């Protein structure tokens, strides 16, 4: 009959599991597994850390860059009504790089030709989008190299395993071969584990950049169409858009 005082209560099972996971034996097992993968596994670990740092930085950079359709419409309504100051204020409230670009266009609309303003706005938009696309190529390279490095580690491990098996001659142990294959496949799993999330992150960042580029292009085109209509109306004898320029 077991002693009830010496039995482990059910609620302590998670604690015992955590202790077992943090035990020196478990840590030693993880280190042995990492060592079994060889230098390729350490290289994949370094690439995963670098990719994680870049992805976190891109998440912070991408946060709040997408302008709301409502704020853009407020600028269009102000321009349509001929209210220059309200248009500038509304453009200043737009999130991301689109707001400052539209604001500068409205502020300089009375002093510079629209063709020159269009070129300046396009250059600013391209520069802002290039900043958002930065380091994506680095992530793409990691997503491409990680499975190849994993495959390389597997091939090298298989070579070592079969070389050991051939050296054993007639005293070959099947467990030796299976153990070598198991260790070699670690790098393939690690390479795929790095490549899959990085590939997903690259596609998500790229889609966000494409979406922002589309919104910026459509918004700036619409804004310049409105300004051109106002310019034609002013040359036709009607009151101009920017009162300060008259």
mmCIF file of C-alpha atoms in Angstrom:
data_model
loop_
_atom_site.group_PDB
_atom_site.id
_atom_site.type_symbol
_atom_site.label_atom_id
_atom_site.label_comp_id
_atom_site.label_asym_id
_atom_site.label_seq_id
_atom_site.Cartn_x
_atom_site.Cartn_y
_atom_site.Cartn_z
ATOM 1 C CA UNK A 1 0.000 0.000 0.000
ATOM 2 C CA UNK A 2 1.444 3.321 -1.036
ATOM 3 C CA UNK A 3 1.884 6.153 1.402
ATOM 4 C CA UNK A 4 -0.614 8.964 0.582
ATOM 5 C CA UNK A 5 1.787 11.528 1.989
ATOM 6 C CA UNK A 6 4.516 10.527 -0.418
ATOM 7 C CA UNK A 7 2.334 10.553 -3.552
ATOM 8 C CA UNK A 8 2.461 13.548 -5.878
ATOM 9 C CA UNK A 9 -0.801 15.567 -5.880
ATOM 10 C CA UNK A 10 -2.433 16.059 -9.293
ATOM 11 C CA UNK A 11 -2.029 19.819 -9.243
ATOM 12 C CA UNK A 12 1.764 19.493 -8.983
ATOM 13 C CA UNK A 13 2.034 17.606 -12.284
ATOM 14 C CA UNK A 14 2.600 20.732 -14.453
ATOM 15 C CA UNK A 15 5.262 21.911 -12.024
ATOM 16 C CA UNK A 16 7.025 18.557 -12.173
ATOM 17 C CA UNK A 17 6.869 18.663 -15.985
ATOM 18 C CA UNK A 18 8.416 22.148 -16.050
ATOM 19 C CA UNK A 19 11.164 21.032 -13.681
ATOM 20 C CA UNK A 20 11.885 18.030 -15.860
ATOM 21 C CA UNK A 21 12.090 20.217 -18.955
ATOM 22 C CA UNK A 22 14.528 22.563 -17.186
ATOM 23 C CA UNK A 23 16.575 19.721 -15.724
ATOM 24 C CA UNK A 24 20.250 19.397 -16.611
ATOM 25 C CA UNK A 25 19.481 16.171 -18.483
ATOM 26 C CA UNK A 26 16.962 17.957 -20.762
ATOM 27 C CA UNK A 27 19.363 20.840 -21.386
ATOM 28 C CA UNK A 28 22.139 18.375 -22.147
ATOM 29 C CA UNK A 29 19.845 16.545 -24.567
ATOM 30 C CA UNK A 30 19.081 19.769 -26.434
ATOM 31 C CA UNK A 31 22.759 20.608 -26.611
ATOM 32 C CA UNK A 32 23.540 17.134 -27.896
ATOM 33 C CA UNK A 33 20.835 17.519 -30.535
ATOM 34 C CA UNK A 34 22.278 20.856 -31.613
ATOM 35 C CA UNK A 35 25.747 19.381 -31.736
ATOM 36 C CA UNK A 36 24.485 16.480 -33.818
ATOM 37 C CA UNK A 37 23.415 18.895 -36.521
ATOM 38 C CA UNK A 38 26.939 20.186 -36.862
ATOM 39 C CA UNK A 39 27.983 23.684 -37.994
ATOM 40 C CA UNK A 40 25.081 23.878 -40.468
ATOM 41 C CA UNK A 41 22.603 23.828 -37.602
ATOM 42 C CA UNK A 42 24.470 26.619 -35.818
ATOM 43 C CA UNK A 43 24.440 28.644 -39.041
ATOM 44 C CA UNK A 44 20.681 28.121 -39.379
ATOM 45 C CA UNK A 45 20.239 29.256 -35.781
ATOM 46 C CA UNK A 46 22.172 32.456 -36.524
ATOM 47 C CA UNK A 47 20.070 33.081 -39.636
ATOM 48 C CA UNK A 48 16.861 32.555 -37.668
ATOM 49 C CA UNK A 49 17.921 35.110 -35.063
ATOM 50 C CA UNK A 50 18.826 37.636 -37.767
ATOM 51 C CA UNK A 51 15.545 37.044 -39.596
ATOM 52 C CA UNK A 52 13.555 37.431 -36.394
ATOM 53 C CA UNK A 53 15.225 40.761 -35.653
ATOM 54 C CA UNK A 54 14.495 42.088 -39.146
ATOM 55 C CA UNK A 55 10.874 40.891 -39.026
ATOM 56 C CA UNK A 56 10.273 42.607 -35.697
ATOM 57 C CA UNK A 57 11.798 45.831 -37.037
ATOM 58 C CA UNK A 58 9.607 45.629 -40.149
ATOM 59 C CA UNK A 59 6.501 45.081 -38.027
ATOM 60 C CA UNK A 60 7.253 48.262 -36.103
ATOM 61 C CA UNK A 61 7.969 50.112 -39.361
ATOM 62 C CA UNK A 62 4.774 48.922 -41.052
ATOM 63 C CA UNK A 63 2.560 49.835 -38.118
ATOM 64 C CA UNK A 64 0.405 52.851 -38.858
ATOM 65 C CA UNK A 65 1.554 53.468 -42.449
ATOM 66 C CA UNK A 66 -1.772 52.545 -44.076
ATOM 67 C CA UNK A 67 -3.946 55.684 -44.417
ATOM 68 C CA UNK A 68 -7.657 55.468 -43.790
ATOM 69 C CA UNK A 69 -9.999 56.079 -46.692
ATOM 70 C CA UNK A 70 -12.029 58.478 -44.558
ATOM 71 C CA UNK A 71 -9.093 60.819 -43.935
ATOM 72 C CA UNK A 72 -8.232 60.874 -47.643
ATOM 73 C CA UNK A 73 -11.809 61.702 -48.560
ATOM 74 C CA UNK A 74 -11.708 64.661 -46.172
ATOM 75 C CA UNK A 75 -8.828 66.125 -48.190
ATOM 76 C CA UNK A 76 -10.720 65.634 -51.443
ATOM 77 C CA UNK A 77 -13.826 67.306 -50.054
ATOM 78 C CA UNK A 78 -11.810 70.292 -48.848
ATOM 79 C CA UNK A 79 -10.151 70.661 -52.247
ATOM 80 C CA UNK A 80 -13.488 70.357 -54.012
ATOM 81 C CA UNK A 81 -14.936 73.068 -51.774
ATOM 82 C CA UNK A 82 -11.971 75.362 -52.414
ATOM 83 C CA UNK A 83 -10.911 75.396 -48.754
ATOM 84 C CA UNK A 84 -7.118 75.376 -48.919
ATOM 85 C CA UNK A 85 -6.439 75.601 -45.190
ATOM 86 C CA UNK A 86 -8.856 72.781 -44.377
ATOM 87 C CA UNK A 87 -7.254 70.630 -47.055
ATOM 88 C CA UNK A 88 -3.804 71.160 -45.578
ATOM 89 C CA UNK A 89 -5.067 70.345 -42.077
ATOM 90 C CA UNK A 90 -6.828 67.228 -43.283
ATOM 91 C CA UNK A 91 -3.701 66.056 -45.142
ATOM 92 C CA UNK A 92 -1.643 66.519 -41.996
ATOM 93 C CA UNK A 93 -3.858 63.984 -40.199
ATOM 94 C CA UNK A 94 -3.303 61.203 -42.732
ATOM 95 C CA UNK A 95 -1.113 58.395 -41.415
ATOM 96 C CA UNK A 96 1.984 57.200 -43.147
ATOM 97 C CA UNK A 97 4.006 58.858 -45.910
ATOM 98 C CA UNK A 98 0.941 59.845 -47.939
ATOM 99 C CA UNK A 99 -0.081 62.612 -45.521
ATOM 100 C CA UNK A 100 3.103 64.718 -45.713
ATOM 101 C CA UNK A 101 3.213 64.338 -49.505
ATOM 102 C CA UNK A 102 -0.356 65.539 -50.002
ATOM 103 C CA UNK A 103 0.209 68.330 -47.507
ATOM 104 C CA UNK A 104 3.278 69.615 -49.348
ATOM 105 C CA UNK A 105 1.411 69.490 -52.658
ATOM 106 C CA UNK A 106 -1.436 71.592 -51.303
ATOM 107 C CA UNK A 107 0.916 74.070 -49.658
ATOM 108 C CA UNK A 108 2.891 74.635 -52.881
ATOM 109 C CA UNK A 109 -0.028 74.437 -55.309
ATOM 110 C CA UNK A 110 -0.249 78.201 -55.649
ATOM 111 C CA UNK A 111 3.441 78.875 -56.194
ATOM 112 C CA UNK A 112 4.704 76.033 -58.431
ATOM 113 C CA UNK A 113 3.379 74.538 -61.674
ATOM 114 C CA UNK A 114 1.326 71.392 -61.238
ATOM 115 C CA UNK A 115 3.652 69.426 -63.535
ATOM 116 C CA UNK A 116 6.605 70.199 -61.255
ATOM 117 C CA UNK A 117 4.554 69.377 -58.157
ATOM 118 C CA UNK A 118 3.577 66.054 -59.686
ATOM 119 C CA UNK A 119 7.223 65.128 -60.263
ATOM 120 C CA UNK A 120 8.179 66.130 -56.733
ATOM 121 C CA UNK A 121 5.318 64.119 -55.254
ATOM 122 C CA UNK A 122 6.272 61.087 -57.315
ATOM 123 C CA UNK A 123 9.883 61.263 -56.152
ATOM 124 C CA UNK A 124 8.809 61.544 -52.514
ATOM 125 C CA UNK A 125 6.404 58.623 -52.872
ATOM 126 C CA UNK A 126 9.057 56.420 -54.471
ATOM 127 C CA UNK A 127 11.539 57.294 -51.727
ATOM 128 C CA UNK A 128 9.002 56.467 -49.006
ATOM 129 C CA UNK A 129 8.105 53.144 -50.614
ATOM 130 C CA UNK A 130 11.773 52.251 -51.014
ATOM 131 C CA UNK A 131 12.258 52.711 -47.272
ATOM 132 C CA UNK A 132 9.354 50.358 -46.590
ATOM 133 C CA UNK A 133 10.831 47.761 -48.960
ATOM 134 C CA UNK A 134 14.236 47.875 -47.260
ATOM 135 C CA UNK A 135 15.647 44.597 -45.888
ATOM 136 C CA UNK A 136 12.982 42.521 -47.641
ATOM 137 C CA UNK A 137 15.658 41.196 -49.991
ATOM 138 C CA UNK A 138 17.619 40.049 -46.945
ATOM 139 C CA UNK A 139 14.619 38.060 -45.719
ATOM 140 C CA UNK A 140 14.100 36.607 -49.193
ATOM 141 C CA UNK A 141 17.707 35.397 -49.259
ATOM 142 C CA UNK A 142 17.287 33.732 -45.856
ATOM 143 C CA UNK A 143 14.038 32.069 -46.965
ATOM 144 C CA UNK A 144 15.842 30.714 -50.036
ATOM 145 C CA UNK A 145 19.073 29.640 -48.330
ATOM 146 C CA UNK A 146 17.607 28.027 -45.201
ATOM 147 C CA UNK A 147 16.168 24.885 -46.862
ATOM 148 C CA UNK A 148 19.263 24.562 -49.051
ATOM 149 C CA UNK A 149 21.509 24.709 -46.000
ATOM 150 C CA UNK A 150 19.278 22.164 -44.289
ATOM 151 C CA UNK A 151 19.590 19.857 -47.274
ATOM 152 C CA UNK A 152 23.351 20.370 -47.297
ATOM 153 C CA UNK A 153 23.554 19.382 -43.639
ATOM 154 C CA UNK A 154 21.470 16.299 -44.323
ATOM 155 C CA UNK A 155 23.690 15.225 -47.213
ATOM 156 C CA UNK A 156 26.836 15.717 -45.154
ATOM 157 C CA UNK A 157 25.304 13.763 -42.289
ATOM 158 C CA UNK A 158 24.290 10.932 -44.600
ATOM 159 C CA UNK A 159 27.808 10.811 -45.996
ATOM 160 C CA UNK A 160 29.233 10.481 -42.500
ATOM 161 C CA UNK A 161 26.689 7.812 -41.575
ATOM 162 C CA UNK A 162 27.363 5.647 -44.621
ATOM 163 C CA UNK A 163 31.102 6.169 -44.273
ATOM 164 C CA UNK A 164 30.911 4.881 -40.705
ATOM 165 C CA UNK A 165 28.775 1.982 -41.884
ATOM 166 C CA UNK A 166 31.264 1.103 -44.616
ATOM 167 C CA UNK A 167 34.169 1.318 -42.192
ATOM 168 C CA UNK A 168 32.469 -1.182 -39.894
ATOM 169 C CA UNK A 169 32.555 -3.820 -42.689
ATOM 170 C CA UNK A 170 30.994 -7.042 -41.480
ATOM 171 C CA UNK A 171 30.418 -5.688 -37.981
ATOM 172 C CA UNK A 172 27.871 -3.098 -39.167
ATOM 173 C CA UNK A 173 25.206 -2.155 -36.658
ATOM 174 C CA UNK A 174 21.834 -1.067 -38.120
ATOM 175 C CA UNK A 175 21.302 1.282 -35.200
ATOM 176 C CA UNK A 176 24.436 3.139 -36.195
ATOM 177 C CA UNK A 177 22.984 3.895 -39.601
ATOM 178 C CA UNK A 178 19.560 4.850 -38.274
ATOM 179 C CA UNK A 179 21.126 7.120 -35.668
ATOM 180 C CA UNK A 180 23.227 8.857 -38.306
ATOM 181 C CA UNK A 181 20.206 9.401 -40.542
ATOM 182 C CA UNK A 182 18.210 10.786 -37.631
ATOM 183 C CA UNK A 183 20.940 13.262 -36.838
ATOM 184 C CA UNK A 184 21.295 14.257 -40.494
ATOM 185 C CA UNK A 185 17.572 14.959 -40.896
ATOM 186 C CA UNK A 186 17.734 17.493 -38.059
ATOM 187 C CA UNK A 187 19.203 20.105 -40.386
ATOM 188 C CA UNK A 188 16.470 19.610 -42.978
ATOM 189 C CA UNK A 189 13.800 20.132 -40.344
ATOM 190 C CA UNK A 190 15.635 23.192 -39.015
ATOM 191 C CA UNK A 191 16.008 24.663 -42.503
ATOM 192 C CA UNK A 192 12.305 24.270 -43.230
ATOM 193 C CA UNK A 193 11.453 25.639 -39.802
ATOM 194 C CA UNK A 194 13.371 28.816 -40.635
ATOM 195 C CA UNK A 195 12.240 29.161 -44.256
ATOM 196 C CA UNK A 196 8.470 28.723 -43.778
ATOM 197 C CA UNK A 197 7.782 31.623 -41.371
ATOM 198 C CA UNK A 198 10.283 33.903 -43.119
ATOM 199 C CA UNK A 199 8.630 33.265 -46.487
ATOM 200 C CA UNK A 200 5.208 34.008 -45.017
ATOM 201 C CA UNK A 201 6.508 37.238 -43.448
ATOM 202 C CA UNK A 202 8.133 38.392 -46.699
ATOM 203 C CA UNK A 203 4.909 37.884 -48.645
ATOM 204 C CA UNK A 204 2.898 39.721 -45.993
ATOM 205 C CA UNK A 205 5.305 42.691 -45.938
ATOM 206 C CA UNK A 206 5.388 42.775 -49.728
ATOM 207 C CA UNK A 207 1.608 42.802 -49.945
ATOM 208 C CA UNK A 208 1.420 45.652 -47.447
ATOM 209 C CA UNK A 209 3.873 47.648 -49.537
ATOM 210 C CA UNK A 210 1.940 46.974 -52.739
ATOM 211 C CA UNK A 211 -1.307 48.012 -51.103
ATOM 212 C CA UNK A 212 0.193 51.255 -49.820
ATOM 213 C CA UNK A 213 1.712 52.009 -53.231
ATOM 214 C CA UNK A 214 -1.685 51.522 -54.881
ATOM 215 C CA UNK A 215 -3.434 53.797 -52.379
ATOM 216 C CA UNK A 216 -0.778 56.483 -52.748
ATOM 217 C CA UNK A 217 -0.888 56.393 -56.537
ATOM 218 C CA UNK A 218 -4.681 56.568 -56.671
ATOM 219 C CA UNK A 219 -4.884 59.334 -54.068
ATOM 220 C CA UNK A 220 -2.216 61.540 -55.636
ATOM 221 C CA UNK A 221 -3.700 61.084 -59.112
ATOM 222 C CA UNK A 222 -7.122 62.116 -57.848
ATOM 223 C CA UNK A 223 -5.652 65.099 -56.007
ATOM 224 C CA UNK A 224 -3.820 66.402 -59.076
ATOM 225 C CA UNK A 225 -6.939 65.956 -61.202
ATOM 226 C CA UNK A 226 -8.834 68.165 -58.771
ATOM 227 C CA UNK A 227 -6.065 70.754 -58.770
ATOM 228 C CA UNK A 228 -5.957 70.785 -62.565
ATOM 229 C CA UNK A 229 -9.703 71.367 -62.716
ATOM 230 C CA UNK A 230 -9.323 74.247 -60.271
ATOM 231 C CA UNK A 231 -6.456 75.640 -62.331
ATOM 232 C CA UNK A 232 -8.524 75.486 -65.516
ATOM 233 C CA UNK A 233 -11.428 77.148 -63.757
ATOM 234 C CA UNK A 234 -9.155 79.919 -62.507
ATOM 235 C CA UNK A 235 -7.803 80.584 -65.981
ATOM 236 C CA UNK A 236 -11.379 80.580 -67.197
ATOM 237 C CA UNK A 237 -12.235 83.526 -64.988
ATOM 238 C CA UNK A 238 -13.555 81.722 -61.923
ATOM 239 C CA UNK A 239 -12.159 82.164 -58.446
ATOM 240 C CA UNK A 240 -8.983 80.168 -57.855
ATOM 241 C CA UNK A 241 -8.479 77.385 -55.380
ATOM 242 C CA UNK A 242 -5.778 79.019 -53.285
ATOM 243 C CA UNK A 243 -6.947 82.445 -52.207
ATOM 244 C CA UNK A 244 -3.453 83.372 -51.074
ATOM 245 C CA UNK A 245 -2.127 82.966 -54.591
ATOM 246 C CA UNK A 246 -4.615 85.397 -56.137
#
